[in-house]
Short mmCIF file of C-alpha atoms in Angstrom, two decimals:
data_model
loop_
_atom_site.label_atom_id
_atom_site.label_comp_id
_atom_site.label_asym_id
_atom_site.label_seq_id
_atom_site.Cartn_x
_atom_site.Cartn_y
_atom_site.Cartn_z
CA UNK A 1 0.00 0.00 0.00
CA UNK A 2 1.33 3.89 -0.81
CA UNK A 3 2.38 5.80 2.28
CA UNK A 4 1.76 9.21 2.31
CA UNK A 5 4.27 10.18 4.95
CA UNK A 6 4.65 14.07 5.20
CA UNK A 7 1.34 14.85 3.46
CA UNK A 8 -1.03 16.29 5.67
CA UNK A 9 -4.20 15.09 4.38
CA UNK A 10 -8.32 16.12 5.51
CA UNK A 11 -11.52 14.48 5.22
CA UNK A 12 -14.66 16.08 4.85
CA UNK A 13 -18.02 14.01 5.25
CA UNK A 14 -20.90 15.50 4.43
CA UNK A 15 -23.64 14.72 6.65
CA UNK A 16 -25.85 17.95 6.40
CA UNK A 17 -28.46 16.13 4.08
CA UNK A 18 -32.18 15.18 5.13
CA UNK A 19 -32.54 12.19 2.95
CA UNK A 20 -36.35 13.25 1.87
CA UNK A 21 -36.21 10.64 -0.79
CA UNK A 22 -36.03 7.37 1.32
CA UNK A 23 -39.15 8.26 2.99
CA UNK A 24 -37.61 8.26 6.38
CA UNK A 25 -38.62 10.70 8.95
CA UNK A 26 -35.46 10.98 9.91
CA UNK A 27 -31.87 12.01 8.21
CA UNK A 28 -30.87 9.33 6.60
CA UNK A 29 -27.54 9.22 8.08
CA UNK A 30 -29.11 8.44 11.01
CA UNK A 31 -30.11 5.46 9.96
CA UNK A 32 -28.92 2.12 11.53
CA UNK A 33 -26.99 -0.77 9.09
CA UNK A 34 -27.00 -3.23 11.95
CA UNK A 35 -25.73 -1.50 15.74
CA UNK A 36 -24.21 1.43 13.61
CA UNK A 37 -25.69 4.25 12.12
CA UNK A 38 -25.07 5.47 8.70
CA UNK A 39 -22.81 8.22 10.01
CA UNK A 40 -20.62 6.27 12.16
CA UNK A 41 -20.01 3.59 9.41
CA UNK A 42 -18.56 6.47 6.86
CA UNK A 43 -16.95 7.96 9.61
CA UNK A 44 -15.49 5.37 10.72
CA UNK A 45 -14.05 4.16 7.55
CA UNK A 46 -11.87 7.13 7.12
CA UNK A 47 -10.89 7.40 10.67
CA UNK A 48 -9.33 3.47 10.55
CA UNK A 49 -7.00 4.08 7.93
CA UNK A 50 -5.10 6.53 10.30
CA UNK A 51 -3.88 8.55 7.33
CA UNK A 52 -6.04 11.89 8.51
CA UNK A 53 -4.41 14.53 10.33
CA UNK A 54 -8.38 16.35 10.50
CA UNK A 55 -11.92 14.79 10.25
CA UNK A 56 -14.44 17.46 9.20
CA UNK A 57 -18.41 16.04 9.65
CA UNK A 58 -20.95 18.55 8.35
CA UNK A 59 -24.54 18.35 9.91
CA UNK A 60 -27.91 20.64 10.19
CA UNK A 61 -28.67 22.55 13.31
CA UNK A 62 -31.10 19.84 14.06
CA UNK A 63 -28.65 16.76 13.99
CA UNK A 64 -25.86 18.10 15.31
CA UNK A 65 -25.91 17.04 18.95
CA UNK A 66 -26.99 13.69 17.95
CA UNK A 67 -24.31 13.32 15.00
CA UNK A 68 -21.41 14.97 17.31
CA UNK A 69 -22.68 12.14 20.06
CA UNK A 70 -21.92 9.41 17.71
CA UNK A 71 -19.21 10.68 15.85
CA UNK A 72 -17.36 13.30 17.93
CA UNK A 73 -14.46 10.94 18.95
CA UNK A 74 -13.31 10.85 15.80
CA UNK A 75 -14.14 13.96 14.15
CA UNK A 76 -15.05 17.23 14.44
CA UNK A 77 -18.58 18.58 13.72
CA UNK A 78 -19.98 22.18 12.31
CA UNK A 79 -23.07 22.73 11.20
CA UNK A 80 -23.76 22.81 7.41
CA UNK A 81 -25.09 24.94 4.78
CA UNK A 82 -28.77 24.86 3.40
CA UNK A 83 -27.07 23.34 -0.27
CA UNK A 84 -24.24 20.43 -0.55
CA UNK A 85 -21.82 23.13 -1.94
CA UNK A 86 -22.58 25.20 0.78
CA UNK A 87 -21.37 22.68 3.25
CA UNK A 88 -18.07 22.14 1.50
CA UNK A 89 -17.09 26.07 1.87
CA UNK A 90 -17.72 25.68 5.08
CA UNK A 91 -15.95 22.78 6.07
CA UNK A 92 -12.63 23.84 3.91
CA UNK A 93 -12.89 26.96 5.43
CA UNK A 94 -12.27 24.96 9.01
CA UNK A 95 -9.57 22.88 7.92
CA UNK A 96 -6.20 23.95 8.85
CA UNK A 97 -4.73 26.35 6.18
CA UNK A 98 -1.09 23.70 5.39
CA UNK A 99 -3.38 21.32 4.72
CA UNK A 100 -1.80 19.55 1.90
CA UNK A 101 -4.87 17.17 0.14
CA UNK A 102 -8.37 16.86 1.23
CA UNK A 103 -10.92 14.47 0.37
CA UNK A 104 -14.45 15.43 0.08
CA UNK A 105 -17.42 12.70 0.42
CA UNK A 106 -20.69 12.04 1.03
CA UNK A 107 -22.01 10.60 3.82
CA UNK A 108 -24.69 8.41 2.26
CA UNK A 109 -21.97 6.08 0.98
CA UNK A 110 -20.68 4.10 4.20
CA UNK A 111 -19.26 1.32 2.11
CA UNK A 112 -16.30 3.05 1.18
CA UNK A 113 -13.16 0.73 0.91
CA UNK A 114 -9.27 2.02 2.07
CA UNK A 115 -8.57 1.16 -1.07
CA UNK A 116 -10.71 4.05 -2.85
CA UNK A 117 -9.45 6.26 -0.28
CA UNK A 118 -5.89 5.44 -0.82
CA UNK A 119 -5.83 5.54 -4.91
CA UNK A 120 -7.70 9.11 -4.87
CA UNK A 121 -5.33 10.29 -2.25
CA UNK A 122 -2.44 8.85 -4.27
CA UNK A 123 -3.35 10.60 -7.71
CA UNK A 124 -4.19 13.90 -5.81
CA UNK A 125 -0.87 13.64 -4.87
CA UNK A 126 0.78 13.05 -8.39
CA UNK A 127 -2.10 14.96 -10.12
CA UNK A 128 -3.69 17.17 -7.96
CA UNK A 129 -7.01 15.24 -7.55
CA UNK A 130 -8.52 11.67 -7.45
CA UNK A 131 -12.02 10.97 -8.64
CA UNK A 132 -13.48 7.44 -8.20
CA UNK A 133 -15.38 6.29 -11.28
CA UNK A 134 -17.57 3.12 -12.64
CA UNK A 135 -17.91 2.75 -16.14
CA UNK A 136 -21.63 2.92 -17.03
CA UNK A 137 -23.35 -0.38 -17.31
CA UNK A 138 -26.84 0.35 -18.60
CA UNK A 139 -27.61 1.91 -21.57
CA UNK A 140 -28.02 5.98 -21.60
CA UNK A 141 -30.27 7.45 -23.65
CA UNK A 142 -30.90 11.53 -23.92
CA UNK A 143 -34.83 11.96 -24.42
CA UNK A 144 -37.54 14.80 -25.02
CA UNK A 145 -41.07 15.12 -23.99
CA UNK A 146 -40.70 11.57 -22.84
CA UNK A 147 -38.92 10.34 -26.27
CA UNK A 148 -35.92 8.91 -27.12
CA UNK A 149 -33.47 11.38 -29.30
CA UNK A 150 -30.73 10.35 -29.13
CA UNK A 151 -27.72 7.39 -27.60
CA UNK A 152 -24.83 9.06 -26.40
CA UNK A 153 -21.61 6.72 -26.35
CA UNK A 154 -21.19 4.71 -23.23
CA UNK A 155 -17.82 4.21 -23.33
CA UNK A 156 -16.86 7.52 -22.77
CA UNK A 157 -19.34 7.76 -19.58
CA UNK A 158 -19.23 7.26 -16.14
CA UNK A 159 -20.44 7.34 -13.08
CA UNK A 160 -18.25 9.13 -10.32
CA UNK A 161 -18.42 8.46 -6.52
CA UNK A 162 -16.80 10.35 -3.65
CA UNK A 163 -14.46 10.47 -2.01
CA UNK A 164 -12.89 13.17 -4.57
CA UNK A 165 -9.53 14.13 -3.50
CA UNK A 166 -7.93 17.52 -4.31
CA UNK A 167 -5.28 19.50 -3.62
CA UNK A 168 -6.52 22.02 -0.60
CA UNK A 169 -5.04 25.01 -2.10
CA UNK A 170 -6.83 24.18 -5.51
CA UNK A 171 -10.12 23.10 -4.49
CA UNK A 172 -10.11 26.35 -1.96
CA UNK A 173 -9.45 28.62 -5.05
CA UNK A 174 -11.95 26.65 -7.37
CA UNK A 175 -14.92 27.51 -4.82
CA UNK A 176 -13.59 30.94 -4.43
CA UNK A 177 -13.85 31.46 -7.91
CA UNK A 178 -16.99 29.28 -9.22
CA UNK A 179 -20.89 30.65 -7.89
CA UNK A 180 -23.11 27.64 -8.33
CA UNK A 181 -24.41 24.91 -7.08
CA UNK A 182 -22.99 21.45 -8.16
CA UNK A 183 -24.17 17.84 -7.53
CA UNK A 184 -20.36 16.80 -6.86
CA UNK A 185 -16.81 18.96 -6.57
CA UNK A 186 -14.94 17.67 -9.64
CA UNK A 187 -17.73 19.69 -11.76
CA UNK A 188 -16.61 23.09 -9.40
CA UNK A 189 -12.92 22.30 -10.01
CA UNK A 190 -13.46 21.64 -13.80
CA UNK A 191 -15.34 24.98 -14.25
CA UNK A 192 -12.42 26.47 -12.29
CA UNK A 193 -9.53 25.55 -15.42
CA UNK A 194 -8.09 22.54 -13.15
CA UNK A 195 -8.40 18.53 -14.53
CA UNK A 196 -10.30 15.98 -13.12
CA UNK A 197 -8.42 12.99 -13.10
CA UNK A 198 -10.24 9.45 -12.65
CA UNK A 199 -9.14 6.54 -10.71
CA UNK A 200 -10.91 3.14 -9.87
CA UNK A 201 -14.42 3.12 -8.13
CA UNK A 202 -16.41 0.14 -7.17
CA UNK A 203 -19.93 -0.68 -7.72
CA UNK A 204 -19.83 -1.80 -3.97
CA UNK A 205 -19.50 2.14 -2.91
CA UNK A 206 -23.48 2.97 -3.57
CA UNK A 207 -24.34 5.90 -2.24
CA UNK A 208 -27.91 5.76 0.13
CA UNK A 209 -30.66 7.89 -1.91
CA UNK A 210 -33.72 6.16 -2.30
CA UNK A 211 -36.03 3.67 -0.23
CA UNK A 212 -35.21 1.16 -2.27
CA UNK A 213 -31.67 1.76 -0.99
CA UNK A 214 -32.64 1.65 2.57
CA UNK A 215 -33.99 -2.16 2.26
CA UNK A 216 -31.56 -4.82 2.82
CA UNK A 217 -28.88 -2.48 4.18
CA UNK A 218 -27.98 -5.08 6.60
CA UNK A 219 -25.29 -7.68 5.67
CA UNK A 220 -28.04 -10.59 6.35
CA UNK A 221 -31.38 -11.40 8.92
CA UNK A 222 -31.61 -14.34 11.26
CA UNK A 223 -34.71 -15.07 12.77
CA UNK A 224 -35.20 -17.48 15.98
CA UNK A 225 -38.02 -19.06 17.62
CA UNK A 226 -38.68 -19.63 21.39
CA UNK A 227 -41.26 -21.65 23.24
CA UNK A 228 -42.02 -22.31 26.99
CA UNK A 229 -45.01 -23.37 29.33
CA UNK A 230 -44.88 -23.38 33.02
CA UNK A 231 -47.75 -24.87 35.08
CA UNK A 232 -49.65 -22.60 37.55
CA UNK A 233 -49.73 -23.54 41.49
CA UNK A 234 -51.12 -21.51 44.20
CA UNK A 235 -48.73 -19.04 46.68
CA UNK A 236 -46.78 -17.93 43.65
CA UNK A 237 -46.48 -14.67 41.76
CA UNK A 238 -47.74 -14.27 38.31
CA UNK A 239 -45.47 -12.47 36.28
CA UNK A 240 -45.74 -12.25 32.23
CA UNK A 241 -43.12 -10.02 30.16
CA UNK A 242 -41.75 -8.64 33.29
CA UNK A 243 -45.34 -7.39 34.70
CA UNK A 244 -46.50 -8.99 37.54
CA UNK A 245 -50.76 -9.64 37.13
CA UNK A 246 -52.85 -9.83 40.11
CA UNK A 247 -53.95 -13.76 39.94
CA UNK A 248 -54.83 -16.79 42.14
CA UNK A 249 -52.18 -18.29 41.09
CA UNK A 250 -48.61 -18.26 39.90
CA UNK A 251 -45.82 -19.78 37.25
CA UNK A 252 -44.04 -22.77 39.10
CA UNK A 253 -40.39 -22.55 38.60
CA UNK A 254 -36.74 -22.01 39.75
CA UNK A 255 -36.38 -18.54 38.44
CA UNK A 256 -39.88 -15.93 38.72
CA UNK A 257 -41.30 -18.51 35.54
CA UNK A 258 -41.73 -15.55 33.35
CA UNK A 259 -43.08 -18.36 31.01
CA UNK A 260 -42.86 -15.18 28.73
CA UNK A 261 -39.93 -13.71 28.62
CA UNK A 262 -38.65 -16.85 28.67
CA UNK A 263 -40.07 -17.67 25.44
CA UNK A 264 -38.54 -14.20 24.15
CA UNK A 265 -34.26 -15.13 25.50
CA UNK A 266 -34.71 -18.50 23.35
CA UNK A 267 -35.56 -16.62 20.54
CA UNK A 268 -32.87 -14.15 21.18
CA UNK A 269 -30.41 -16.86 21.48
CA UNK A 270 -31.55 -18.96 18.60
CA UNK A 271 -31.30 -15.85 16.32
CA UNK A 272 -28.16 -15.09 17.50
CA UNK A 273 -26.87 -19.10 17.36
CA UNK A 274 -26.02 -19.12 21.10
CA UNK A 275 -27.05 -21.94 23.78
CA UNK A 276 -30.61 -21.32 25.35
CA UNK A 277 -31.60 -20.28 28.46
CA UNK A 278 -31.37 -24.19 29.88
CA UNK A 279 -27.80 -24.16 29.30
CA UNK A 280 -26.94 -20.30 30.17
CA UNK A 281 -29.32 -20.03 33.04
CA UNK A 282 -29.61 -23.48 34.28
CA UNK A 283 -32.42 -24.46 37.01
CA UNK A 284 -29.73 -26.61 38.69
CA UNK A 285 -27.85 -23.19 39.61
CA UNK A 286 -28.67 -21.92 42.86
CA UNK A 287 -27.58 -18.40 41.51
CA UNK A 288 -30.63 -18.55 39.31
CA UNK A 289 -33.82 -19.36 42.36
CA UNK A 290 -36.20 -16.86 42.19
CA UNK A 291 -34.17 -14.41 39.85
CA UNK A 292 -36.39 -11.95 37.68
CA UNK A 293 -36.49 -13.06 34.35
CA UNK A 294 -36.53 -9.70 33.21
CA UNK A 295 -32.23 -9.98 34.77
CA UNK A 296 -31.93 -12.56 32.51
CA UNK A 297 -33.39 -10.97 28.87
CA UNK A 298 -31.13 -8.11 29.76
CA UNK A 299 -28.03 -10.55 30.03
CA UNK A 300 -29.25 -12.29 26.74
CA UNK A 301 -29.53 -8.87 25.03
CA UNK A 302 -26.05 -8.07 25.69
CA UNK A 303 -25.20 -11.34 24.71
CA UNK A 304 -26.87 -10.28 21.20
CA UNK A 305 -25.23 -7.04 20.99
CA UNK A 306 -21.88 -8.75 21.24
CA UNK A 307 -22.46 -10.52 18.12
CA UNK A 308 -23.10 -7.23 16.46
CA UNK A 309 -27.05 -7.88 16.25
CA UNK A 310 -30.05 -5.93 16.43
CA UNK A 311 -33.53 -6.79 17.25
CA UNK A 312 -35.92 -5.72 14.61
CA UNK A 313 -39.24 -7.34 15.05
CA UNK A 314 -40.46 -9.46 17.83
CA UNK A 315 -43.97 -11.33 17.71
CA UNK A 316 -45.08 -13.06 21.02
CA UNK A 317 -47.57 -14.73 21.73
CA UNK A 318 -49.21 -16.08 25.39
CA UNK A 319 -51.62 -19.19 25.33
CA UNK A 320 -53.97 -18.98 28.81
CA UNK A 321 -57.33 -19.74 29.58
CA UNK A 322 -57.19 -17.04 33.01
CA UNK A 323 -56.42 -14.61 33.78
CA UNK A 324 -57.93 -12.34 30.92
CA UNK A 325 -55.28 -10.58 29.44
CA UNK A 326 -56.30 -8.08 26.96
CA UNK A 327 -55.97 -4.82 29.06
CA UNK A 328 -52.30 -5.42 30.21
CA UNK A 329 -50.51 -5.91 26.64
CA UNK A 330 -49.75 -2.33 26.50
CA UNK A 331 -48.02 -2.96 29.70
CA UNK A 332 -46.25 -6.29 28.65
CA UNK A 333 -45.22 -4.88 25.61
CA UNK A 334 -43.90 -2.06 26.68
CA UNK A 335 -41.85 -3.91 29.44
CA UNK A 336 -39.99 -5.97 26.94
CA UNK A 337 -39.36 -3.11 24.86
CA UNK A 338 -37.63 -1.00 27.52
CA UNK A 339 -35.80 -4.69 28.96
CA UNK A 340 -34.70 -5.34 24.30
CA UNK A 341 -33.72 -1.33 24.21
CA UNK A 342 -36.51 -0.64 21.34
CA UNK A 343 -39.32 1.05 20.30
CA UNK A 344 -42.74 -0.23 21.48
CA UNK A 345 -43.75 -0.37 17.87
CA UNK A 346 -40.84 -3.09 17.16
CA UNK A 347 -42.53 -5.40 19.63
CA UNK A 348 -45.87 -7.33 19.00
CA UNK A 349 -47.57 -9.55 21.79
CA UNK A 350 -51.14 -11.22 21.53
CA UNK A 351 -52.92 -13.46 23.79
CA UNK A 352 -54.77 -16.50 23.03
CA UNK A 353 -56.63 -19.71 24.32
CA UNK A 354 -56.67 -23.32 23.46
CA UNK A 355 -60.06 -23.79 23.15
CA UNK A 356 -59.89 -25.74 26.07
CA UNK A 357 -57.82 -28.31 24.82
CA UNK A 358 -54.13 -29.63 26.60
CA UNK A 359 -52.56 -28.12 30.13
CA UNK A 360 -52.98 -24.40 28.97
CA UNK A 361 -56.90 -25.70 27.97
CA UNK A 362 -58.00 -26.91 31.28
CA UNK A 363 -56.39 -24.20 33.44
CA UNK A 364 -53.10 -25.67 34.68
CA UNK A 365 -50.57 -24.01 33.09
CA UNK A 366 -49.56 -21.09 30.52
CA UNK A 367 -47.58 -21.47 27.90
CA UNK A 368 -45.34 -18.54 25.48
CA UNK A 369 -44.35 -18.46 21.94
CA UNK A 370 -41.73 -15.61 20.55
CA UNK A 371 -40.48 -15.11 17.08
CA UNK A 372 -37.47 -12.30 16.40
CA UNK A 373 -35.53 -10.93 13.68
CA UNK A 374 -32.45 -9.98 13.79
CA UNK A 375 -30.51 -7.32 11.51
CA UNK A 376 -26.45 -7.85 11.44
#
């Protein structure tokens, strides 16, 4: 790999965006690709090469708390400008003035390799910039009032990606110079008299734009399935998803029987291909009588989040004849959400009977079903 020893070389991310066209509420950047958000993952991918003397994150007024919270370790954050070129005057403007190459990139593409950074950083250095390009694969046609007019030649198109790499004292004259708005900053240092030049891309470096985008971000799902039934006996507490329900009579068994919650860890675990709660938590441990369940899901959760997984849908489901249950699933639900570290509106839970049929049908007992997916 090139070494760029004695170069004292910037990054700019761009993070000032709102994302309107993936539909989310939210900035897009804010989004999560399994326990990271967009942000961190672009961030992050400059700040691991170690070849930055300055990390400059641009962000609106409204994100920048949140976006300094998760990146601020690594970077520094100002607040951006109400257009894309706007946000790059301001961010070279912060960057120390003997800086000797910067790279400027968006940051809706978190997939960014060291390689990309390292070949536009290299031909910045030889040529005085380094824009990553992939050749055009469909064909391009030019068309008016929704006609075709005309096929320009794909071989001399395509695509370019960030991060573009400049020299700092060209790119800083080029915006000084050139009043418009530009979709990327090889078009501003073009108009300016300087040359582009073009290095390598990959396909794999998609920038985030569109809903479609969004979907599948994560490297892959696992889902995993968890059953349990405990049999009610009188002088014990009933407690279901970490709410204890006034009752007759209680869950038999050597932790609080959250038959529940229960159901909810083996899911977990199975997602996540760890042991279930028989093996981690066994009933043979005296370290385990009477313990709330709701100890153990947080246990399992971290146990989750240590194999870099997220929950992203839970479904439960409680079998009873009594108690009625109906009223408290706002309750339950909510329980488990604040025990998983979610949104309410990631976790489902309906009751059922039996129609009188088995131990859950005449009364005895109370059994759980959970299904979970998991985002990496």
């Amino acid at each position: 790999m090139k070494c760029f020893d004695g170069l004292k070389i910037a990054a700019i991310v761009l993070c000032a965006g709102k994302g309107e066209r993936t539909g989310l509420p939210y900035n897009k950047l804010l989004h999560r690709i399994g326990v990271k958000t967009v942000a961190e993952k672009t961030v992050e991918a400059f700040a691991e090469t170690r070849l930055f003397s300055e990390i400059v994150c641009t962000a609106s007024e409204s994100d920048i708390d949140e976006i300094n919270s998760l990146v601020g370790s690594v970077a520094s954050v100002c607040v951006g400008g109400e257009t894309r070129t706007d946000s790059v005057k301001t961010a070279l403007a912060s960057l120390s003035s003997d800086t000797d190459i910067v790279l400027i990139h968006d940051g809706a593409r978190p997939f960014v390799s060291e390689k990309i950074i390292r070949d536009v950083i290299g031909s910045a250095a030889k040529f005085g910039s380094g824009i990553p390009a992939v050749a055009v694969v469909d064909s391009v046609k030019e068309i008016k009032d929704d006609k075709i007019v005309g096929s320009p030649d794909r071989s001399s198109l395509v695509n370019v990606q960030t991060p573009q790499a400049f020299s700092y004292r060209e790119i800083v004259d080029a915006y000084s110079r050139i009043d418009r708005i530009a979709t990327d900053d090889s078009e501003i240092y073009r108009l300016a008299g300087y040359t582009p030049r073009i290095t390598a891309g990959e396909y794999t470096n998609r920038k985030i734009t569109t809903a479609a985008d969004i979907f599948g971000l994560s490297d892959g799902y696992k889902i995993g399935f968890g059953y349990d039934v405990h049999r009610l006996v009188a002088d014990r507490r009933l407690i279901l998803g970490g709410v204890e329900i006034a009752y007759e009579k209680g869950l038999l068994g050597h932790s609080d029987a959250d038959v529940l919650t229960h159901a909810v860890m083996d899911a977990l675990l199975g997602g996540a291909g760890l042991p279930d709660i028989g093996v981690l938590f066994p009933d043979t441990d005296p370290a385990y009588e009477g313990i709330s369940s709701m100890v153990l899901l947080s246990r399992v959760t971290e146990l989750v989040k240590e194999k870099d997984m997220r929950v992203l849908g839970l479904s439960c489901t409680v079998m009873a004849e009594r108690p009625k249950l109906a009223k408290l699933i706002p309750s339950i639900r909510s329980s488990l959400a604040d025990a998983l570290g979610v949104s309410t509106d990631v976790v489902n839970v309906s009751a059922t009977t039996t129609e009188k049929l088995g131990i859950v049908g005449d009364g005895a007992g109370i059994a759980s079903a959970a299904c979970v997916l998991l985002g990496l």
